[in-house]
Amino acid sequence: MTWSPDGSRTSGGLPAVLAQAVVSAVDAGGGYAGGVYLRSRTPDLLMLAVLAGLPGSLMRPWWRMHVNRPFPVAEAYRSGAPVYLGDAEDSMRRFPQLMAGLPFPFGCLCVPVLCGTAPAGVLVVLRYATRGVPVGPADRQAMEAVAQRLGEDLTALEREGAAVEWDGEPALLRLPSELGRPLRIGRFEWDVDSGAVTADGEAHALLGLGRPTSPARTMEELTAELRPEDVHGLLVLGRQTARSAEPPVRRMRLWGADARPLVAELTRVPQEGAGGPEGRLAGVLLDPGSGPVVPETADRVTRGILSFDRTGRITYANRMAEEIVGRTREELTGRILWEALPWFANPAYEDHHRAALFSDDPVYFLARHTPTKWLSVAMFPGRDGVTVTLNPSGRPGHAPEPAAAAGGGFGASDERTAVLYRPVALAIALTEAVTAHQVSAVVTEELLPAFGGRQLAIYLQHERRLYMAWETGFPMGFLDRFDGVGLDAHIPGVETLTTGRPLFFESMEQLAAAYPGIPMDTDVGARAFLPLIASGRPVGSCILGFDQPRGFSPEERTALTALAGLIAQALQRAQQYDTESALARGLQDALLPHRLPAVEQVATVGRYLSGTQGMEVGGDWYDVIETGSGLALVIGDVQGHGVAAAATMGQLRSAVRAFALIGHGPQEIMSATNRLLIGLDPGQFASCCYVLLDPVTGDATAVRAGHPQPVLRHPDGGTEVMDLAGGVVLGVDPEAAYPVTGLRLETGAVLALFTDGLVEKAGADIDEGIERLRSSLADVGHLPLAEAADRVIARAGQDDDRPDDIALLMAARRDTAC
């Protein structure tokens, strides 16, 4: 089903549903272009299903969108919340990688679409930048209403058995033209000899007479509101048309009473017979509305003028444009600009075309028409298209030589050319990667497809040997023989590193001829071997593989070599980070308790799970302390990550243990630890929860400093989030008070203390995480405590995008008679 203009629904398949939603969204969001991304059969990959208002070839690099990339479409899909960007400043602050690839001032509205309760895609509208004015609530509500209706239709399609997914190229859609003055037509009959006129109401209105109850009966009355020169000209034209045998139809332009241009068309009415009237004319008045440029006017301009619509098709060319480009209007109009004029398809000009279609600012650049002829080009954008002026220009001394379109132009079948002119976007993607694994993943997701590659291998140097760090696309086990090879081996992956020169082989025959006897994984294809060198130091080598033989243009070789340097720098940072991380991790492991004390009436178990974002250690800790007053259960979380946080954690753990062992009560321990932290490291904060339990009676006292509330599972299986009184986090106020709360653990009860990493998740409310923990604790039943702890923490461990570490401490009172 799909929507008709009045909002009702009619039959139609998935493409029709998506297309109508895009048109409705562009209208709702006040945009000039839009599209919809839909989930595909490939996990975590969105495909652009419908694109309206922009040429598909110009948007080829954005046809595929991985849900983990730092782009607004991916975030809207991933988080389930709309992303509204009013202008370039807003976009740069939140999505610098987007602006690096599309550095133009434009607004972007991205709204997620649900199919049932599952995310299905994202509705996108592009519009002109509002320059400091945020997207208003009316536009937000309108966009979200369209997305909701689309979700309802997709849900209905899925119930009918249709697959709500997309795996092909996007369907291109022309948007309706911007509303202008409607076409108006008036008709009249005129007897030139007598001057009598019969005109309809529309003719009266067009000529400024309104719709009088007493219609004009003569031409003088009908044209009373026109300019004198127009009246005289019309009278002359009437007499000529009535008396002349040829042509039977004559036209002239008039100015209406409201200064609107009109076209008058006069046709001689054939005689009814011998002696019939000869001066009878049929007349038509046309108000063309907001029609195209008057050809004669543009033909008088001494520079070339072209217009193309938002799909890239040429709609007009004046006479000078014909002379400059050497093509007639008939050869130009209706064709895609860069197909009709192949020299415009140079990748060096792609961003200029995107700028004219994305922004409302004029665009100026120099273009080389022939090896010796340069043109000064200006593009003036509008909602329905772009007007281009062309003027011959001598090549200035500073004009850059445009790159050759080795991989094809705007309509190329691959995406290689996009990377040549978007190195900043790729550099940003690499700077966001922290570990060697993340760097390799960026290369796989961003650089490899940009050049049409299918295989990738990255080797890192260690003690004069190359070891495999990452590979994808090669036959299983094929690269094992090269893992750990020495730097004296005669293979291209080694020689590119030792010589510092990239090696390009346009076919496997070339590779075999250069390195006789080298094992081959395929008989066809091409290979690029790139040295990874950072700050003059060898880091490793990178291999790009292609399924088919192909050439490498000078521009591609330069770009790949430069990008290899960026990869090497990113890998060098990752290696340094891994070293620091290993140091911090070792420090943290040494500070956490390796075993917990065995107490007859109380079982305790602790778990620690490292975060996955950034791979830095945190300041989470737990401890169980046997004191003279009972069993102390402690959990805490120092703000920040890294060695400093781990060191502070160790100091606090030691302090709490020392205060507990010398007999301080819970309130005294928390206050003393607070003052100690302020003295040790002003500005450092930590949360903590301390529970002192009598193992025999189950009575306990607890104190809390800004830490999440514990969760208690009762013997009957019911669970509850505790309500312990608390004070501010440690390290803020030296006079802070920490009230004590009494509680009781019955035999069979389980108490769970945890840090916030267990219940916090990006894009979700923390209450949802706490409820998830409470539910998990209820589901473990009467499992052994260690197994119960593993199950509770396992759900959090499945999250690949976890920013924080997790500490969990569980204690269960048990019946010693069992």
PDB file of C-alpha atoms in Angstrom, residues 88-343:
ATOM      1  CA  ALA A  88      27.084  22.986   8.929  1.00  0.00           C
ATOM      2  CA  GLU A  89      28.194  24.143  12.383  1.00  0.00           C
ATOM      3  CA  ASP A  90      25.820  21.725  14.060  1.00  0.00           C
ATOM      4  CA  SER A  91      26.895  18.938  11.710  1.00  0.00           C
ATOM      5  CA  MET A  92      30.615  19.597  12.212  1.00  0.00           C
ATOM      6  CA  ARG A  93      30.249  19.512  15.978  1.00  0.00           C
ATOM      7  CA  ARG A  94      28.368  16.210  16.019  1.00  0.00           C
ATOM      8  CA  PHE A  95      29.476  14.442  12.818  1.00  0.00           C
ATOM      9  CA  PRO A  96      32.855  15.742  11.594  1.00  0.00           C
ATOM     10  CA  GLN A  97      33.292  12.796   9.253  1.00  0.00           C
ATOM     11  CA  LEU A  98      30.056  13.675   7.439  1.00  0.00           C
ATOM     12  CA  MET A  99      31.242  17.233   6.849  1.00  0.00           C
ATOM     13  CA  ALA A 100      34.644  16.065   5.698  1.00  0.00           C
ATOM     14  CA  GLY A 101      32.987  14.107   2.885  1.00  0.00           C
ATOM     15  CA  LEU A 102      30.260  16.700   2.177  1.00  0.00           C
ATOM     16  CA  PRO A 103      31.768  20.056   3.190  1.00  0.00           C
ATOM     17  CA  PHE A 104      28.773  22.165   2.193  1.00  0.00           C
ATOM     18  CA  PRO A 105      26.306  24.199   4.267  1.00  0.00           C
ATOM     19  CA  PHE A 106      23.126  22.127   4.354  1.00  0.00           C
ATOM     20  CA  GLY A 107      20.617  20.779   6.849  1.00  0.00           C
ATOM     21  CA  CYS A 108      19.888  17.110   7.416  1.00  0.00           C
ATOM     22  CA  LEU A 109      16.844  15.480   9.035  1.00  0.00           C
ATOM     23  CA  CYS A 110      17.104  11.742   9.785  1.00  0.00           C
ATOM     24  CA  VAL A 111      14.192   9.879  11.378  1.00  0.00           C
ATOM     25  CA  PRO A 112      14.253   6.141  12.173  1.00  0.00           C
ATOM     26  CA  VAL A 113      11.495   3.924  10.781  1.00  0.00           C
ATOM     27  CA  LEU A 114      10.167   0.907  12.669  1.00  0.00           C
ATOM     28  CA  CYS A 115       8.617  -2.177  11.122  1.00  0.00           C
ATOM     29  CA  GLY A 116       6.560  -3.465  14.014  1.00  0.00           C
ATOM     30  CA  THR A 117       8.950  -3.008  16.922  1.00  0.00           C
ATOM     31  CA  ALA A 118      12.148  -3.664  14.949  1.00  0.00           C
ATOM     32  CA  PRO A 119      14.222  -0.956  13.233  1.00  0.00           C
ATOM     33  CA  ALA A 120      13.695  -1.106   9.471  1.00  0.00           C
ATOM     34  CA  GLY A 121      15.465   1.966   8.125  1.00  0.00           C
ATOM     35  CA  VAL A 122      15.885   5.721   8.205  1.00  0.00           C
ATOM     36  CA  LEU A 123      13.973   8.469   6.397  1.00  0.00           C
ATOM     37  CA  VAL A 124      16.285  11.305   5.297  1.00  0.00           C
ATOM     38  CA  VAL A 125      15.552  14.854   4.107  1.00  0.00           C
ATOM     39  CA  LEU A 126      18.186  17.339   2.952  1.00  0.00           C
ATOM     40  CA  ARG A 127      17.400  21.029   3.011  1.00  0.00           C
ATOM     41  CA  TYR A 128      19.166  24.354   2.889  1.00  0.00           C
ATOM     42  CA  ALA A 129      21.044  25.340   6.042  1.00  0.00           C
ATOM     43  CA  THR A 130      19.139  27.482   8.514  1.00  0.00           C
ATOM     44  CA  ARG A 131      22.421  29.050   9.744  1.00  0.00           C
ATOM     45  CA  GLY A 132      22.137  29.067  13.508  1.00  0.00           C
ATOM     46  CA  VAL A 133      18.414  28.327  13.687  1.00  0.00           C
ATOM     47  CA  PRO A 134      17.678  24.798  14.985  1.00  0.00           C
ATOM     48  CA  VAL A 135      15.137  22.537  13.363  1.00  0.00           C
ATOM     49  CA  GLY A 136      11.753  23.649  14.717  1.00  0.00           C
ATOM     50  CA  PRO A 137       9.171  21.492  16.494  1.00  0.00           C
ATOM     51  CA  ALA A 138       6.674  21.721  13.623  1.00  0.00           C
ATOM     52  CA  ASP A 139       9.172  20.245  11.166  1.00  0.00           C
ATOM     53  CA  ARG A 140      10.156  17.559  13.675  1.00  0.00           C
ATOM     54  CA  GLN A 141       6.556  16.527  14.272  1.00  0.00           C
ATOM     55  CA  ALA A 142       5.805  16.480  10.545  1.00  0.00           C
ATOM     56  CA  MET A 143       8.854  14.316   9.785  1.00  0.00           C
ATOM     57  CA  GLU A 144       8.100  11.893  12.601  1.00  0.00           C
ATOM     58  CA  ALA A 145       4.477  11.584  11.463  1.00  0.00           C
ATOM     59  CA  VAL A 146       5.635  10.600   7.951  1.00  0.00           C
ATOM     60  CA  ALA A 147       8.097   8.073   9.415  1.00  0.00           C
ATOM     61  CA  GLN A 148       5.369   6.590  11.595  1.00  0.00           C
ATOM     62  CA  ARG A 149       3.010   6.188   8.631  1.00  0.00           C
ATOM     63  CA  LEU A 150       5.785   4.595   6.610  1.00  0.00           C
ATOM     64  CA  GLY A 151       6.464   2.178   9.469  1.00  0.00           C
ATOM     65  CA  GLU A 152       2.779   1.201   9.555  1.00  0.00           C
ATOM     66  CA  ASP A 153       2.800   0.509   5.814  1.00  0.00           C
ATOM     67  CA  LEU A 154       6.009  -1.526   6.038  1.00  0.00           C
ATOM     68  CA  THR A 155       4.513  -3.542   8.881  1.00  0.00           C
ATOM     69  CA  ALA A 156       1.447  -4.243   6.742  1.00  0.00           C
ATOM     70  CA  LEU A 157       3.654  -5.319   3.809  1.00  0.00           C
ATOM     71  CA  GLU A 158       5.628  -7.658   6.050  1.00  0.00           C
ATOM     72  CA  ARG A 159       2.411  -9.240   7.327  1.00  0.00           C
ATOM     73  CA  GLU A 160       1.454  -9.852   3.710  1.00  0.00           C
ATOM     74  CA  GLY A 161       4.702 -11.756   3.203  1.00  0.00           C
ATOM     75  CA  ALA A 162       6.812  -9.063   1.535  1.00  0.00           C
ATOM     76  CA  ALA A 163      10.475  -8.787   2.531  1.00  0.00           C
ATOM     77  CA  VAL A 164      11.105  -5.348   4.018  1.00  0.00           C
ATOM     78  CA  GLU A 165      14.743  -5.056   2.952  1.00  0.00           C
ATOM     79  CA  TRP A 166      16.824  -3.682   0.066  1.00  0.00           C
ATOM     80  CA  ASP A 167      19.960  -5.023  -1.585  1.00  0.00           C
ATOM     81  CA  GLY A 168      20.161  -3.386  -5.000  1.00  0.00           C
ATOM     82  CA  GLU A 169      20.901   0.071  -6.312  1.00  0.00           C
ATOM     83  CA  PRO A 170      18.630   2.901  -5.173  1.00  0.00           C
ATOM     84  CA  ALA A 171      15.496   3.713  -7.137  1.00  0.00           C
ATOM     85  CA  LEU A 172      15.796   7.293  -8.414  1.00  0.00           C
ATOM     86  CA  LEU A 173      12.829   9.603  -8.108  1.00  0.00           C
ATOM     87  CA  ARG A 174      12.047  13.036  -9.558  1.00  0.00           C
ATOM     88  CA  LEU A 175      10.442  15.387  -7.052  1.00  0.00           C
ATOM     89  CA  PRO A 176       7.460  17.559  -7.998  1.00  0.00           C
ATOM     90  CA  SER A 177       8.443  21.056  -9.133  1.00  0.00           C
ATOM     91  CA  GLU A 178       8.250  23.917  -6.696  1.00  0.00           C
ATOM     92  CA  LEU A 179       4.783  25.435  -6.729  1.00  0.00           C
ATOM     93  CA  GLY A 180       4.553  28.598  -8.770  1.00  0.00           C
ATOM     94  CA  ARG A 181       1.857  30.579 -10.520  1.00  0.00           C
ATOM     95  CA  PRO A 182      -0.560  28.137 -12.177  1.00  0.00           C
ATOM     96  CA  LEU A 183      -1.016  28.140 -15.941  1.00  0.00           C
ATOM     97  CA  ARG A 184      -4.070  30.221 -16.898  1.00  0.00           C
ATOM     98  CA  ILE A 185      -5.782  30.322 -20.290  1.00  0.00           C
ATOM     99  CA  GLY A 186      -8.401  32.776 -21.508  1.00  0.00           C
ATOM    100  CA  ARG A 187     -10.254  32.613 -24.813  1.00  0.00           C
ATOM    101  CA  PHE A 188     -11.995  35.206 -26.994  1.00  0.00           C
ATOM    102  CA  GLU A 189     -13.431  35.681 -30.468  1.00  0.00           C
ATOM    103  CA  TRP A 190     -12.806  38.899 -32.390  1.00  0.00           C
ATOM    104  CA  ASP A 191     -14.390  40.391 -35.467  1.00  0.00           C
ATOM    105  CA  VAL A 192     -11.606  42.664 -36.668  1.00  0.00           C
ATOM    106  CA  ASP A 193     -13.810  44.592 -39.098  1.00  0.00           C
ATOM    107  CA  SER A 194     -16.494  45.544 -36.575  1.00  0.00           C
ATOM    108  CA  GLY A 195     -14.305  45.408 -33.481  1.00  0.00           C
ATOM    109  CA  ALA A 196     -16.843  43.184 -31.693  1.00  0.00           C
ATOM    110  CA  VAL A 197     -15.416  40.818 -29.071  1.00  0.00           C
ATOM    111  CA  THR A 198     -16.799  37.880 -27.112  1.00  0.00           C
ATOM    112  CA  ALA A 199     -14.465  36.835 -24.257  1.00  0.00           C
ATOM    113  CA  ASP A 200     -14.694  34.337 -21.403  1.00  0.00           C
ATOM    114  CA  GLY A 201     -14.251  35.211 -17.745  1.00  0.00           C
ATOM    115  CA  GLU A 202     -10.598  34.042 -17.628  1.00  0.00           C
ATOM    116  CA  ALA A 203      -9.676  36.396 -20.479  1.00  0.00           C
ATOM    117  CA  HIS A 204     -11.309  39.258 -18.597  1.00  0.00           C
ATOM    118  CA  ALA A 205      -9.341  38.352 -15.461  1.00  0.00           C
ATOM    119  CA  LEU A 206      -5.994  38.034 -17.271  1.00  0.00           C
ATOM    120  CA  LEU A 207      -6.467  41.467 -18.846  1.00  0.00           C
ATOM    121  CA  GLY A 208      -7.221  43.082 -15.490  1.00  0.00           C
ATOM    122  CA  LEU A 209     -10.988  43.422 -15.877  1.00  0.00           C
ATOM    123  CA  GLY A 210     -11.879  40.921 -13.209  1.00  0.00           C
ATOM    124  CA  ARG A 211     -15.077  39.021 -13.954  1.00  0.00           C
ATOM    125  CA  PRO A 212     -17.567  41.839 -14.737  1.00  0.00           C
ATOM    126  CA  THR A 213     -21.288  41.252 -14.835  1.00  0.00           C
ATOM    127  CA  SER A 214     -21.272  43.352 -18.003  1.00  0.00           C
ATOM    128  CA  PRO A 215     -18.608  41.802 -20.284  1.00  0.00           C
ATOM    129  CA  ALA A 216     -16.568  43.781 -22.727  1.00  0.00           C
ATOM    130  CA  ARG A 217     -18.137  43.911 -26.189  1.00  0.00           C
ATOM    131  CA  THR A 218     -15.323  45.587 -28.136  1.00  0.00           C
ATOM    132  CA  MET A 219     -11.581  45.128 -28.337  1.00  0.00           C
ATOM    133  CA  GLU A 220     -11.112  48.639 -26.918  1.00  0.00           C
ATOM    134  CA  GLU A 221     -13.136  47.665 -23.819  1.00  0.00           C
ATOM    135  CA  LEU A 222     -11.337  44.322 -23.465  1.00  0.00           C
ATOM    136  CA  THR A 223      -7.860  45.911 -23.631  1.00  0.00           C
ATOM    137  CA  ALA A 224      -8.657  49.023 -21.588  1.00  0.00           C
ATOM    138  CA  GLU A 225      -6.161  48.083 -18.830  1.00  0.00           C
ATOM    139  CA  LEU A 226      -3.245  47.225 -21.134  1.00  0.00           C
ATOM    140  CA  ARG A 227      -0.347  49.473 -22.020  1.00  0.00           C
ATOM    141  CA  PRO A 228      -1.004  51.594 -25.151  1.00  0.00           C
ATOM    142  CA  GLU A 229       1.847  50.060 -27.110  1.00  0.00           C
ATOM    143  CA  ASP A 230       0.478  46.572 -26.427  1.00  0.00           C
ATOM    144  CA  VAL A 231      -3.019  47.596 -27.551  1.00  0.00           C
ATOM    145  CA  HIS A 232      -1.713  49.078 -30.787  1.00  0.00           C
ATOM    146  CA  GLY A 233       0.454  46.075 -31.468  1.00  0.00           C
ATOM    147  CA  LEU A 234      -2.434  43.689 -30.873  1.00  0.00           C
ATOM    148  CA  LEU A 235      -4.684  45.633 -33.256  1.00  0.00           C
ATOM    149  CA  VAL A 236      -2.028  45.534 -35.984  1.00  0.00           C
ATOM    150  CA  LEU A 237      -1.451  41.812 -35.401  1.00  0.00           C
ATOM    151  CA  GLY A 238      -5.213  41.207 -35.660  1.00  0.00           C
ATOM    152  CA  ARG A 239      -5.521  42.943 -38.993  1.00  0.00           C
ATOM    153  CA  GLN A 240      -2.465  41.114 -40.384  1.00  0.00           C
ATOM    154  CA  THR A 241      -3.773  37.748 -39.270  1.00  0.00           C
ATOM    155  CA  ALA A 242      -7.255  38.367 -40.689  1.00  0.00           C
ATOM    156  CA  ARG A 243      -6.008  39.545 -44.068  1.00  0.00           C
ATOM    157  CA  SER A 244      -2.942  37.369 -44.613  1.00  0.00           C
ATOM    158  CA  ALA A 245      -3.200  33.940 -46.128  1.00  0.00           C
ATOM    159  CA  GLU A 246      -0.085  32.761 -44.260  1.00  0.00           C
ATOM    160  CA  PRO A 247       0.597  31.948 -41.540  1.00  0.00           C
ATOM    161  CA  PRO A 248      -2.779  31.077 -40.014  1.00  0.00           C
ATOM    162  CA  VAL A 249      -1.511  31.526 -36.433  1.00  0.00           C
ATOM    163  CA  ARG A 250       0.319  34.607 -35.097  1.00  0.00           C
ATOM    164  CA  ARG A 251       1.635  35.339 -31.584  1.00  0.00           C
ATOM    165  CA  MET A 252       2.870  38.306 -29.551  1.00  0.00           C
ATOM    166  CA  ARG A 253       3.786  39.055 -25.938  1.00  0.00           C
ATOM    167  CA  LEU A 254       1.815  41.440 -23.772  1.00  0.00           C
ATOM    168  CA  TRP A 255       2.150  42.816 -20.295  1.00  0.00           C
ATOM    169  CA  GLY A 256      -0.899  42.181 -18.139  1.00  0.00           C
ATOM    170  CA  ALA A 257      -2.360  44.859 -15.878  1.00  0.00           C
ATOM    171  CA  ASP A 258      -0.459  43.338 -12.898  1.00  0.00           C
ATOM    172  CA  ALA A 259       2.858  43.378 -14.853  1.00  0.00           C
ATOM    173  CA  ARG A 260       2.704  39.672 -15.575  1.00  0.00           C
ATOM    174  CA  PRO A 261       3.901  38.589 -19.030  1.00  0.00           C
ATOM    175  CA  LEU A 262       1.162  37.142 -21.230  1.00  0.00           C
ATOM    176  CA  VAL A 263       1.189  35.489 -24.632  1.00  0.00           C
ATOM    177  CA  ALA A 264      -1.574  36.277 -27.118  1.00  0.00           C
ATOM    178  CA  GLU A 265      -2.225  33.811 -29.950  1.00  0.00           C
ATOM    179  CA  LEU A 266      -4.547  34.695 -32.867  1.00  0.00           C
ATOM    180  CA  THR A 267      -5.933  32.207 -35.384  1.00  0.00           C
ATOM    181  CA  ARG A 268      -7.933  33.115 -38.507  1.00  0.00           C
ATOM    182  CA  VAL A 269     -11.332  31.442 -38.587  1.00  0.00           C
ATOM    183  CA  PRO A 270     -11.997  29.914 -42.056  1.00  0.00           C
ATOM    184  CA  GLN A 271     -14.692  31.515 -44.201  1.00  0.00           C
ATOM    185  CA  GLU A 272     -18.093  29.871 -44.032  1.00  0.00           C
ATOM    186  CA  GLY A 273     -18.533  30.286 -47.793  1.00  0.00           C
ATOM    187  CA  ALA A 274     -18.386  32.809 -50.582  1.00  0.00           C
ATOM    188  CA  GLY A 275     -19.220  36.215 -49.238  1.00  0.00           C
ATOM    189  CA  GLY A 276     -18.728  35.075 -45.624  1.00  0.00           C
ATOM    190  CA  PRO A 277     -16.941  37.241 -43.064  1.00  0.00           C
ATOM    191  CA  GLU A 278     -13.164  37.418 -43.553  1.00  0.00           C
ATOM    192  CA  GLY A 279     -12.104  39.225 -40.386  1.00  0.00           C
ATOM    193  CA  ARG A 280     -13.113  36.615 -37.809  1.00  0.00           C
ATOM    194  CA  LEU A 281     -10.333  35.561 -35.369  1.00  0.00           C
ATOM    195  CA  ALA A 282     -10.133  33.093 -32.503  1.00  0.00           C
ATOM    196  CA  GLY A 283      -7.898  34.347 -29.734  1.00  0.00           C
ATOM    197  CA  VAL A 284      -6.107  32.694 -26.783  1.00  0.00           C
ATOM    198  CA  LEU A 285      -4.452  34.457 -23.851  1.00  0.00           C
ATOM    199  CA  LEU A 286      -1.851  32.436 -21.923  1.00  0.00           C
ATOM    200  CA  ASP A 287      -0.303  33.225 -18.549  1.00  0.00           C
ATOM    201  CA  PRO A 288       2.702  30.838 -18.588  1.00  0.00           C
ATOM    202  CA  GLY A 289       3.220  31.079 -14.826  1.00  0.00           C
ATOM    203  CA  SER A 290       6.822  30.437 -13.692  1.00  0.00           C
ATOM    204  CA  GLY A 291       7.900  28.871 -16.975  1.00  0.00           C
ATOM    205  CA  PRO A 292      11.429  28.494 -18.325  1.00  0.00           C
ATOM    206  CA  VAL A 293      13.828  31.204 -19.381  1.00  0.00           C
ATOM    207  CA  VAL A 294      12.682  32.999 -22.484  1.00  0.00           C
ATOM    208  CA  PRO A 295      15.070  31.608 -25.129  1.00  0.00           C
ATOM    209  CA  GLU A 296      15.498  34.866 -27.023  1.00  0.00           C
ATOM    210  CA  THR A 297      16.575  36.683 -23.859  1.00  0.00           C
ATOM    211  CA  ALA A 298      19.221  34.106 -22.965  1.00  0.00           C
ATOM    212  CA  ASP A 299      20.460  33.979 -26.536  1.00  0.00           C
ATOM    213  CA  ARG A 300      21.435  37.646 -26.306  1.00  0.00           C
ATOM    214  CA  VAL A 301      23.819  36.968 -23.378  1.00  0.00           C
ATOM    215  CA  THR A 302      27.488  36.814 -24.365  1.00  0.00           C
ATOM    216  CA  ARG A 303      28.269  33.838 -22.172  1.00  0.00           C
ATOM    217  CA  GLY A 304      27.001  30.277 -22.237  1.00  0.00           C
ATOM    218  CA  ILE A 305      23.975  29.423 -20.116  1.00  0.00           C
ATOM    219  CA  LEU A 306      22.930  25.900 -19.207  1.00  0.00           C
ATOM    220  CA  SER A 307      20.313  24.674 -16.771  1.00  0.00           C
ATOM    221  CA  PHE A 308      20.001  21.200 -15.316  1.00  0.00           C
ATOM    222  CA  ASP A 309      17.438  19.772 -12.940  1.00  0.00           C
ATOM    223  CA  ARG A 310      18.134  18.065  -9.615  1.00  0.00           C
ATOM    224  CA  THR A 311      18.622  14.708 -11.313  1.00  0.00           C
ATOM    225  CA  GLY A 312      21.421  16.174 -13.451  1.00  0.00           C
ATOM    226  CA  ARG A 313      19.466  16.341 -16.743  1.00  0.00           C
ATOM    227  CA  ILE A 314      20.022  19.414 -18.936  1.00  0.00           C
ATOM    228  CA  THR A 315      16.808  21.411 -19.364  1.00  0.00           C
ATOM    229  CA  TYR A 316      18.088  24.379 -21.377  1.00  0.00           C
ATOM    230  CA  ALA A 317      21.096  25.659 -23.307  1.00  0.00           C
ATOM    231  CA  ASN A 318      21.420  29.056 -24.968  1.00  0.00           C
ATOM    232  CA  ARG A 319      23.077  29.768 -28.310  1.00  0.00           C
ATOM    233  CA  MET A 320      26.423  30.757 -26.771  1.00  0.00           C
ATOM    234  CA  ALA A 321      26.507  27.514 -24.748  1.00  0.00           C
ATOM    235  CA  GLU A 322      26.067  25.615 -28.019  1.00  0.00           C
ATOM    236  CA  GLU A 323      29.076  27.399 -29.482  1.00  0.00           C
ATOM    237  CA  ILE A 324      31.271  26.961 -26.395  1.00  0.00           C
ATOM    238  CA  VAL A 325      30.686  23.225 -25.868  1.00  0.00           C
ATOM    239  CA  GLY A 326      30.277  22.376 -29.564  1.00  0.00           C
ATOM    240  CA  ARG A 327      26.915  20.623 -29.131  1.00  0.00           C
ATOM    241  CA  THR A 328      23.441  21.618 -30.274  1.00  0.00           C
ATOM    242  CA  ARG A 329      20.489  22.119 -27.952  1.00  0.00           C
ATOM    243  CA  GLU A 330      18.912  18.984 -29.313  1.00  0.00           C
ATOM    244  CA  GLU A 331      22.056  17.025 -28.410  1.00  0.00           C
ATOM    245  CA  LEU A 332      22.145  18.505 -24.902  1.00  0.00           C
ATOM    246  CA  THR A 333      18.625  18.818 -23.536  1.00  0.00           C
ATOM    247  CA  GLY A 334      17.220  15.805 -21.742  1.00  0.00           C
ATOM    248  CA  ARG A 335      20.654  14.232 -21.182  1.00  0.00           C
ATOM    249  CA  ILE A 336      22.668  13.925 -17.972  1.00  0.00           C
ATOM    250  CA  LEU A 337      25.147  16.817 -17.808  1.00  0.00           C
ATOM    251  CA  TRP A 338      28.297  14.727 -17.360  1.00  0.00           C
ATOM    252  CA  GLU A 339      27.180  12.247 -20.024  1.00  0.00           C
ATOM    253  CA  ALA A 340      26.413  14.914 -22.602  1.00  0.00           C
ATOM    254  CA  LEU A 341      29.659  16.754 -21.720  1.00  0.00           C
ATOM    255  CA  PRO A 342      32.152  14.045 -20.650  1.00  0.00           C
ATOM    256  CA  TRP A 343      34.818  16.578 -19.690  1.00  0.00           C
TER     257      TRP A 343
END
